[in-house]
Structure formats: C-alpha cells, structure tokens
C-alpha cells in the first residue's frame, strides 16, 4: 500500500494533524489506529472538559473524540482502525498488522502520535503480592466507560495528578467508593481547584505517603502504607495506579529516545532522528491536555506539508539543546531551529519539584536568554527563543534562588 | 456424590512436574487424573522461574537430579518441534568477576565434563568481550556452556498437559486433595471437586509436597522450606544487550543472579534466594528490586538506560536436603516426587520417565501431538498471520484468536493469571493500560475467578 502521509495514532494529536493536512491539500492521509474506534484516550473518558481550544465548547471525552474523527474524515483522511504499527522502516515505510496479518505501507512522511501510558507498579517500586485488582487509570476508564464494568468497589488511588481526579470522578459515577488517595510527595500534584475534590467527595488524602506493599493472593485485600506516622494497614479491594505517565515510544525500540522526556528526540519541526519521521502530542513527553496535543498535531501538519515541498532546512543545521540541571525534568525540542514553517517557536519544559529560580539559555560563554521563574512540576513552562542563534550547542540551566 | 469409577493413576499437583507425569502415564496407556487445588494449572513453584533449559553442568555429580536433567533436556530437544514449542539455543557464559571466582573455574569445568557436558569452552576476557560486547569490562574469565538454552516455561507445561489430555488424561482444577485412604489395594481420595479412586497416587504437590505426603501417609520424610526468588524484567529493547545466558560462578547455596533474555524477547535479572516459611507469599520487596537493578547494571552497564517494566517472584520447593526427594512405595501404591527445587523445568520430562520406570511401565510412543500457540519472539506469531481477529494486547502482540483459543483449549484458562500464562496478555510494558477493557469483555463469564467485581449500576 501507498500513501503520502501516514499518521500512527488516532488521538487528538494524530486526528488534528490529519484534518489540517487535508485542509492544506498536502496529499493522501492515512491514519493508523490499533483500537476499533478512533479518538485516543478521550474516547475512554466519560467526563469533561475537552474541546475548549478546538471547538470552543466543553465536551465530554467521547463526544470530543467523535468530533475529532469526523473532522479528519471530512477532509478526506482515511482512518484504518484495528491496525497496529508493529515496526518503523526506512523509506519511510511501516510494517502494519491487522486482522489479516502483516502488510506494509509506503509513505512520503510519517507522523508518530502514539500518546502515553502510565507507569507500572514496578516502575513505582511498589512491593508486596501480585493479586488481581491493581490497574492503571487507562484500564479503569475503559472498563467503566466502554464496558460498564467495575474492577473493584473500595480501591485506594495512588497519585494526585489531574488524571487521578478524573479517576476519582469515574469511580464516583460508577458507584465505586475509594477509601483513600495516596500521594508520595508533600502536596497535591493537580492544579486547583481539583485539589479540593478529595475532601469534597469524602475521600481521605494521605500526603508524604507511599504504598509499601500490596496484599492479597487472588484479589487485593489491603495495602501497607508508609507515611509520616510510620507503617499502617488499610483494607481495600483494589489499587488504582494513576498518572506518572511515560511516552508510548516502544516503536522507536530505544533509538533516538530522550531519557528525560521518555519520548523521541525531535527538532523544532517535530522531525525525529530517522529521516521522514515526525512526532507530536503526548508521545513527545508526558503529559499535556488534549487541547495542547491537538495544537501540536496541527503544527506538525504544517511542518510536514513544508517538508513534502522541500521547504524545511537540512536537519543537520539544527542546534542541539542540552539540559544541565537536575531541577529540569525535560526540555523540548532537543534540536533547535529559529526559522521555518510549522516550528515549535518556544522551548517547553517541566521542573522536577517546586522551584523559584532563574532559567538561562547559554551558548558557549554567553547567556543568550534568562528568565526568573516560579515553577511547579505540574505546570508547563515555555521559554521564547531568541531570533538569531549561533551554531553552537545550547545549554539550559536552572539556578534556584532563595 | 457417587464415587467416581477408578483411575489407574491420580497425580496430585499440576505444576510442571505433575503435567509431565500426566503426559508420561497417559501416553503409556494409563487412565490418569490430575488433581489441582488452584483455579488453573501452574499456580505453585512453576508460576515463575528463569526459564532456562539446563544441561546439568553444575548439578551434583552422580545425582538423580543430574540424570533427570539430562534425560529431560534430551527429551525436550526431541519433542519440542512436534509440539510447536520454542527453543533458543543461545548457550550460557559462566563469568568470574574476581580472583576467587576465577580460581573456581577449573573445578567447575572439570565437574561439567564429569557430568557429561563435555562441549564447554574456556574463554579469556577478550573472548568474552568479543562474544558479549555489552558486558562490563571488569569481567576476568569464564567458560561457555553451548547447550544451555531458553524455553517458554508455561507453554512447555501446557503442552505436556494438552498431550496428556489428548491421550485420555483428565484435569480437575479447584480439586484440592483433603483426605486419602488406602482400602482394598486402592486409594479413595476426597477432593474439593468430589471423590476420586485410583490404584496409584503420585504426590507432585511441589510447595505443598510434605503436606500432601502427610495426608497420604500420616508423615513426611522431608520438609518444604520455600526459597523465594525475585526477578526484574526489562522491556524488549534491553534484550539486545545479552546474547548468552550470563551466569555467575555458583555458590553452595544458589546458582546466583542470572542475566538472560526470555523467549518472549525481554531481558530478566534474578533470582534472589530467600528462605521463608510461607508457601504462597511471593512478595516483591522494593529494596530487592533496586538491588537487582544494580546487579544487572554491574554486569551489563547498558541496562542503566533501559526500562524495567515488570517484576515477579517464584518460590522454590526446597527441602532440608539439596537433592530431589523421589521415593516409590509400590506396596502402598504411592510415588512421591518432592523437593524439585530449582531445576524442575529442565528435568520434568526426565523425572516422568524415571517415575514410569519405578512403577514398571514400559514407555510408549505418543499418538497425538497437540500444536501449541507459538508465543516466542522468534515466532512465527499469530499476529503475523491472516484471520487473527486483530491484536488485543498491543505490548505483547496477542491476538483475539489466541485468546479465544486459550479460552477453548483442552484445559481452558480459568483466571486472568491462567490466561496470561497461556497467551502473555497484559504482561507487557503497559500492564493493561490499553487492553484491560477489551479483555474483560472477551473473557466475561469465562473465568471461575472473574476479572471484575460486577457491573456498574446506572449509566
Ligand atoms: C484518564 C485520563 C483523563 C484525561 N482527562 C482529560 C481532560 O479532562 N481534558 C483534557 O484536555 N485532557 C485530558 N486527558 C489528557 C488527554 O487525554 C491527552 O492529552 C490526549 O489524549 C493526548 O493525545 P494524543 O493524540 O497525544 O495521544 P492519545 O490520545 O493517547 O492517542 C494515541 C493513540 O495512538 C494509538 N496508538 C498507539 N500506538 C499505536 C500503534 N503502534 N499502532 C497504532 N495505533 C497506536 C492509541 O491506540 C491511541 O488511540 C486525560 C488523560 C487521561 C489518561
Ligand atoms: C526463582 C526460580 C527460578 C527457577 N529457575 C529454573 C530454571 O531456570 N530452570 C529450571 O529447570 N527450573 C527452574 N526453577 C525450578 C522449577 O520452577 C521448579 O523446580 C518447578 O516449578 C517445580 O514444579 P513442581 O511441579 O514440582 O511444583 P509446583 O509448581 O509447586 O506444583 C505443585 C502443584 O500442586 C498443587 N497442590 C498443592 N497441594 C495440593 C493439594 N492438596 N491438592 C491438589 N493440588 C495441590 C499446587 O497448587 C501446585 O500447582 C526455578 C524455580 C524458581 C522458584
């Protein structure tokens, strides 16, 4: 098979790119989606808010997903569901797998928009037994919203990110009564006003607390919590592991992956190290809102459109960006261009912990930009780029101020 | 309930050993029943191991264990293709990291040769680094054991079971043996799934072997002291870092921490050796997982950049004695196969042959060869073939057709744990983030141990 632009992943980023490429008349667009229905994570979400930036109204996840898919199809994109991209090849070309087995798709450009997943319990170093009933939020959303099933009745929820509160709402809707919300850090990680939610829903919140062990042989029977008061036992019948997202970058098989962002290394146009491949959306880094991913998808469409016409600068002319501070969790893009269509015009980054400090961009001995920031790990920080750069490597530092 | 008419052989325990015994006896023409207390087979020691098909190079010289490993290894090589079971002949490297270990190598090599593993090859540091480019440069010397291999530990056991069933054996799950009486030259067994009568009982109860022995005879000649082994599992890109099974120089107590690929294309580091009393609690400890990461990185520094996606622990049915505790009391119609501690996967087919010999049954050739689904990375896998119904588990590339097949197998999956072992579903990096809902739908009402605890009210 052949197409002009192949997009892997029919979430907000992939579908936004498909619609925009169609509008630009960039060529034939084929979206590859492994699930039976397009829409990405929002399709698994019964709750709002989605859609403010895109459709100027507040939508539930499923309605939002349906609109995105319709918008892409309206511009002529074809969406191939039940189809998994199983390998990336030079060309670019994709090895795809569907119900009829393996087939190949040649393209002039490929956009990777495969999103994120949550960390497993091992990545969070949770000890204890391995009974049934320990699941990530993605699984809960699907069970409740797609199947109308409930995996447990009295779980503990680990995490206090935005997604943790989505999970709390989902529990509430499904008649599940969480017995506690657990946060290893000293404060709730979601922005206000969601911080008020657990108290509003009558769920006790334990800060500076970890799940030391999970108990139960067939089903969860309880957890050991380790917190400021030492170790305590809590009865429950499930554990919901929320947040702590990582990029779904398995297709890259470890090549061209940034250990900080967990996603692909990209330049300002979203180009990956491998020729012909672009990336957008939450794959780039965990995790932004659907609206932010949608914007990135649209921007990627412009970059791809330009690339197909030969309007992008040579990839080797970019200036690499290196992080030099433990306070910075990641910074994107990893290779900077200051000119050209469909560019990430800014550096986006996140910090590892709450910090007041000075964020500086260096080239050789020169400080070329410097900003005072007051940052929280849950907030995206953007840093505008100076107009003209030397060809020297860029270094990003963050000095904490008292 | 009426007493079920008799079997020739009742095997207690459907671990890897019980499954291999059922296969042997059924092929040899006996009427066999396999009794398992859990929802599904392989719920004890056989739940988690290193999946190495050993040669026996380091087994105690002249031991029954060595004989069984050698016979089991040979029979696996003989039958795996006909059952569609994988075999990764990657070989092992035994590595010395300090002077003391290096000094132990000649004795180990001599032992290997005396154990009939004559094809070992001594290797110096340069040869080791050439054979394993990702190895830490501090390695000093070692030797290669070419026939150590990797297999799929669950498919192997399921294949033995399915082949037993194809030859007329019956499996009963949730059938814990709770009482036993020998009357009129026959055993009258009480199980959670009803009474069973048999001429011969084989105790293959693994971690509960001494317990079952007491049920059968009122006493036990061995005592199980479970020895836990924890592992961490790296995501697939890490598998490129190891070509061989990387073994340390063993101590008297343990084979030590191994680094090896899995048949499924991951890389694992483990196991620990921790004695405990509990026979069911295979708990993971965060400190141990951290230590395993460090050990792994000290052997393959490249692991520092790789992602750990899972961890598990297995319990070895160790006893006060190092060797196998196999004993036949034909007057009483009883064979005990106890204490199959750390080599049961390799030795199971050999143990079954040995036991058949003890009771005087002549081995026959199998008539039926069930075809196992190929789950190994080297494939060919079902997702690559037409009509697979689509991929359901995206990390492990498990298809709908494979799940349907496991739910409809001769011994169907009865729990999510059983389905995982039969298909690998949800065992990958996302741990069910993407596929749990679809899986719950597909398995609805198929498990005796359901995945969900009910339907949502309203909506
Ligand atoms: C529980 C939860 C609640 C949320 N609530 C909100 C909210 O209220 N408001 C909000 O704005 N944001 C919310 N978000 C965030 C939002 O869902 C994400 O930002 C958004 O979905 C990211 O879009 P994406 O296109 O990058 O990736 P995704 O939506 O993750 O889409 C990626 C798609 O790629 C597919 N895919 C992956 N790999 C392959 C492959 N190899 N082959 C084929 N297809 C593949 C996946 O199946 C998926 O459909 C929530 C997230 C979660 C998890
Ligand atoms: C960490 C670890 C690593 C290992 N690595 C390897 C390796 O690389 N290679 C290798 O060859 N071997 C290895 N082994 C060893 C191998 O896994 C064991 O030797 C083997 O699993 C023992 O199997 P079994 O059938 O004897 O016991 P089990 O698997 O324990 O089976 C016994 C069964 O009996 C059932 N049962 C108990 N009581 C009753 C009752 N009253 N009624 C009915 N059923 C009952 C149990 O539920 C269980 O299913 C390893 C083991 C461990 C733990």
mmCIF file with all atom_site columns, N, CA and C in Angstrom, chain B residues 169-194:
data_model
loop_
_atom_site.group_PDB
_atom_site.id
_atom_site.type_symbol
_atom_site.label_atom_id
_atom_site.label_alt_id
_atom_site.label_comp_id
_atom_site.label_asym_id
_atom_site.label_entity_id
_atom_site.label_seq_id
_atom_site.pdbx_PDB_ins_code
_atom_site.Cartn_x
_atom_site.Cartn_y
_atom_site.Cartn_z
_atom_site.occupancy
_atom_site.B_iso_or_equiv
_atom_site.pdbx_formal_charge
_atom_site.auth_seq_id
_atom_site.auth_comp_id
_atom_site.auth_asym_id
_atom_site.auth_atom_id
_atom_site.pdbx_PDB_model_num
ATOM 1  N N  . UNK B 1 169 ? -6.075  -38.320 29.531 1.00 0.00 ? 169 UNK B N  1
ATOM 2  C CA . UNK B 1 169 ? -5.993  -37.873 30.926 1.00 0.00 ? 169 UNK B CA 1
ATOM 3  C C  . UNK B 1 169 ? -7.083  -36.842 31.207 1.00 0.00 ? 169 UNK B C  1
ATOM 4  N N  . UNK B 1 170 ? -7.470  -36.779 32.485 1.00 0.00 ? 170 UNK B N  1
ATOM 5  C CA . UNK B 1 170 ? -8.448  -35.766 32.893 1.00 0.00 ? 170 UNK B CA 1
ATOM 6  C C  . UNK B 1 170 ? -7.781  -34.793 33.848 1.00 0.00 ? 170 UNK B C  1
ATOM 7  N N  . UNK B 1 171 ? -8.114  -33.510 33.706 1.00 0.00 ? 171 UNK B N  1
ATOM 8  C CA . UNK B 1 171 ? -7.622  -32.495 34.638 1.00 0.00 ? 171 UNK B CA 1
ATOM 9  C C  . UNK B 1 171 ? -8.794  -32.017 35.474 1.00 0.00 ? 171 UNK B C  1
ATOM 10 N N  . UNK B 1 172 ? -8.583  -31.952 36.779 1.00 0.00 ? 172 UNK B N  1
ATOM 11 C CA . UNK B 1 172 ? -9.603  -31.321 37.625 1.00 0.00 ? 172 UNK B CA 1
ATOM 12 C C  . UNK B 1 172 ? -8.962  -30.182 38.400 1.00 0.00 ? 172 UNK B C  1
ATOM 13 N N  . UNK B 1 173 ? -9.465  -28.967 38.146 1.00 0.00 ? 173 UNK B N  1
ATOM 14 C CA . UNK B 1 173 ? -8.988  -27.822 38.902 1.00 0.00 ? 173 UNK B CA 1
ATOM 15 C C  . UNK B 1 173 ? -9.924  -27.563 40.071 1.00 0.00 ? 173 UNK B C  1
ATOM 16 N N  . UNK B 1 174 ? -9.499  -26.732 40.982 1.00 0.00 ? 174 UNK B N  1
ATOM 17 C CA . UNK B 1 174 ? -10.233 -26.492 42.230 1.00 0.00 ? 174 UNK B CA 1
ATOM 18 C C  . UNK B 1 174 ? -10.590 -27.831 42.875 1.00 0.00 ? 174 UNK B C  1
ATOM 19 N N  . UNK B 1 175 ? -9.634  -28.735 42.858 1.00 0.00 ? 175 UNK B N  1
ATOM 20 C CA . UNK B 1 175 ? -9.828  -30.097 43.354 1.00 0.00 ? 175 UNK B CA 1
ATOM 21 C C  . UNK B 1 175 ? -8.751  -30.421 44.383 1.00 0.00 ? 175 UNK B C  1
ATOM 22 N N  . UNK B 1 176 ? -8.659  -29.610 45.412 1.00 0.00 ? 176 UNK B N  1
ATOM 23 C CA . UNK B 1 176 ? -7.650  -29.848 46.453 1.00 0.00 ? 176 UNK B CA 1
ATOM 24 C C  . UNK B 1 176 ? -7.881  -31.202 47.121 1.00 0.00 ? 176 UNK B C  1
ATOM 25 N N  . UNK B 1 177 ? -6.808  -31.957 47.249 1.00 0.00 ? 177 UNK B N  1
ATOM 26 C CA . UNK B 1 177 ? -6.878  -33.220 47.993 1.00 0.00 ? 177 UNK B CA 1
ATOM 27 C C  . UNK B 1 177 ? -6.951  -32.883 49.474 1.00 0.00 ? 177 UNK B C  1
ATOM 28 N N  . UNK B 1 178 ? -7.972  -33.402 50.140 1.00 0.00 ? 178 UNK B N  1
ATOM 29 C CA . UNK B 1 178 ? -8.110  -33.078 51.562 1.00 0.00 ? 178 UNK B CA 1
ATOM 30 C C  . UNK B 1 178 ? -8.049  -34.320 52.459 1.00 0.00 ? 178 UNK B C  1
ATOM 31 N N  . UNK B 1 179 ? -8.311  -35.496 51.895 1.00 0.00 ? 179 UNK B N  1
ATOM 32 C CA . UNK B 1 179 ? -8.260  -36.744 52.666 1.00 0.00 ? 179 UNK B CA 1
ATOM 33 C C  . UNK B 1 179 ? -7.876  -37.878 51.745 1.00 0.00 ? 179 UNK B C  1
ATOM 34 N N  . UNK B 1 180 ? -7.224  -38.869 52.299 1.00 0.00 ? 180 UNK B N  1
ATOM 35 C CA . UNK B 1 180 ? -6.861  -40.016 51.468 1.00 0.00 ? 180 UNK B CA 1
ATOM 36 C C  . UNK B 1 180 ? -6.900  -41.272 52.315 1.00 0.00 ? 180 UNK B C  1
ATOM 37 N N  . UNK B 1 181 ? -7.404  -42.329 51.734 1.00 0.00 ? 181 UNK B N  1
ATOM 38 C CA . UNK B 1 181 ? -7.496  -43.582 52.469 1.00 0.00 ? 181 UNK B CA 1
ATOM 39 C C  . UNK B 1 181 ? -7.148  -44.713 51.513 1.00 0.00 ? 181 UNK B C  1
ATOM 40 N N  . UNK B 1 182 ? -6.334  -45.658 51.988 1.00 0.00 ? 182 UNK B N  1
ATOM 41 C CA . UNK B 1 182 ? -5.968  -46.809 51.168 1.00 0.00 ? 182 UNK B CA 1
ATOM 42 C C  . UNK B 1 182 ? -6.804  -47.987 51.656 1.00 0.00 ? 182 UNK B C  1
ATOM 43 N N  . UNK B 1 183 ? -7.683  -48.487 50.778 1.00 0.00 ? 183 UNK B N  1
ATOM 44 C CA . UNK B 1 183 ? -8.569  -49.599 51.144 1.00 0.00 ? 183 UNK B CA 1
ATOM 45 C C  . UNK B 1 183 ? -8.605  -50.593 50.004 1.00 0.00 ? 183 UNK B C  1
ATOM 46 N N  . UNK B 1 184 ? -8.493  -51.848 50.307 1.00 0.00 ? 184 UNK B N  1
ATOM 47 C CA . UNK B 1 184 ? -8.614  -52.897 49.294 1.00 0.00 ? 184 UNK B CA 1
ATOM 48 C C  . UNK B 1 184 ? -7.653  -52.695 48.140 1.00 0.00 ? 184 UNK B C  1
ATOM 49 N N  . UNK B 1 185 ? -6.459  -52.232 48.469 1.00 0.00 ? 185 UNK B N  1
ATOM 50 C CA . UNK B 1 185 ? -5.450  -52.060 47.425 1.00 0.00 ? 185 UNK B CA 1
ATOM 51 C C  . UNK B 1 185 ? -5.703  -50.882 46.504 1.00 0.00 ? 185 UNK B C  1
ATOM 52 N N  . UNK B 1 186 ? -6.619  -49.983 46.884 1.00 0.00 ? 186 UNK B N  1
ATOM 53 C CA . UNK B 1 186 ? -6.894  -48.801 46.060 1.00 0.00 ? 186 UNK B CA 1
ATOM 54 C C  . UNK B 1 186 ? -6.936  -47.563 46.958 1.00 0.00 ? 186 UNK B C  1
ATOM 55 N N  . UNK B 1 187 ? -6.680  -46.424 46.343 1.00 0.00 ? 187 UNK B N  1
ATOM 56 C CA . UNK B 1 187 ? -6.781  -45.161 47.061 1.00 0.00 ? 187 UNK B CA 1
ATOM 57 C C  . UNK B 1 187 ? -8.176  -44.581 46.899 1.00 0.00 ? 187 UNK B C  1
ATOM 58 N N  . UNK B 1 188 ? -8.734  -44.099 48.012 1.00 0.00 ? 188 UNK B N  1
ATOM 59 C CA . UNK B 1 188 ? -10.026 -43.398 47.992 1.00 0.00 ? 188 UNK B CA 1
ATOM 60 C C  . UNK B 1 188 ? -9.739  -41.971 48.440 1.00 0.00 ? 188 UNK B C  1
ATOM 61 N N  . UNK B 1 189 ? -9.782  -41.087 47.463 1.00 0.00 ? 189 UNK B N  1
ATOM 62 C CA . UNK B 1 189 ? -9.353  -39.709 47.726 1.00 0.00 ? 189 UNK B CA 1
ATOM 63 C C  . UNK B 1 189 ? -10.563 -38.802 47.857 1.00 0.00 ? 189 UNK B C  1
ATOM 64 N N  . UNK B 1 190 ? -10.481 -37.889 48.810 1.00 0.00 ? 190 UNK B N  1
ATOM 65 C CA . UNK B 1 190 ? -11.505 -36.861 48.931 1.00 0.00 ? 190 UNK B CA 1
ATOM 66 C C  . UNK B 1 190 ? -10.894 -35.569 48.410 1.00 0.00 ? 190 UNK B C  1
ATOM 67 N N  . UNK B 1 191 ? -11.575 -34.962 47.446 1.00 0.00 ? 191 UNK B N  1
ATOM 68 C CA . UNK B 1 191 ? -11.071 -33.692 46.933 1.00 0.00 ? 191 UNK B CA 1
ATOM 69 C C  . UNK B 1 191 ? -12.185 -32.657 46.972 1.00 0.00 ? 191 UNK B C  1
ATOM 70 N N  . UNK B 1 192 ? -11.795 -31.406 46.831 1.00 0.00 ? 192 UNK B N  1
ATOM 71 C CA . UNK B 1 192 ? -12.782 -30.322 46.839 1.00 0.00 ? 192 UNK B CA 1
ATOM 72 C C  . UNK B 1 192 ? -13.728 -30.444 45.650 1.00 0.00 ? 192 UNK B C  1
ATOM 73 N N  . UNK B 1 193 ? -13.366 -31.236 44.657 1.00 0.00 ? 193 UNK B N  1
ATOM 74 C CA . UNK B 1 193 ? -14.232 -31.428 43.499 1.00 0.00 ? 193 UNK B CA 1
ATOM 75 C C  . UNK B 1 193 ? -14.828 -32.836 43.495 1.00 0.00 ? 193 UNK B C  1
ATOM 76 N N  . UNK B 1 194 ? -14.920 -33.453 44.647 1.00 0.00 ? 194 UNK B N  1
ATOM 77 C CA . UNK B 1 194 ? -15.562 -34.765 44.719 1.00 0.00 ? 194 UNK B CA 1
ATOM 78 C C  . UNK B 1 194 ? -14.568 -35.890 44.922 1.00 0.00 ? 194 UNK B C  1
#
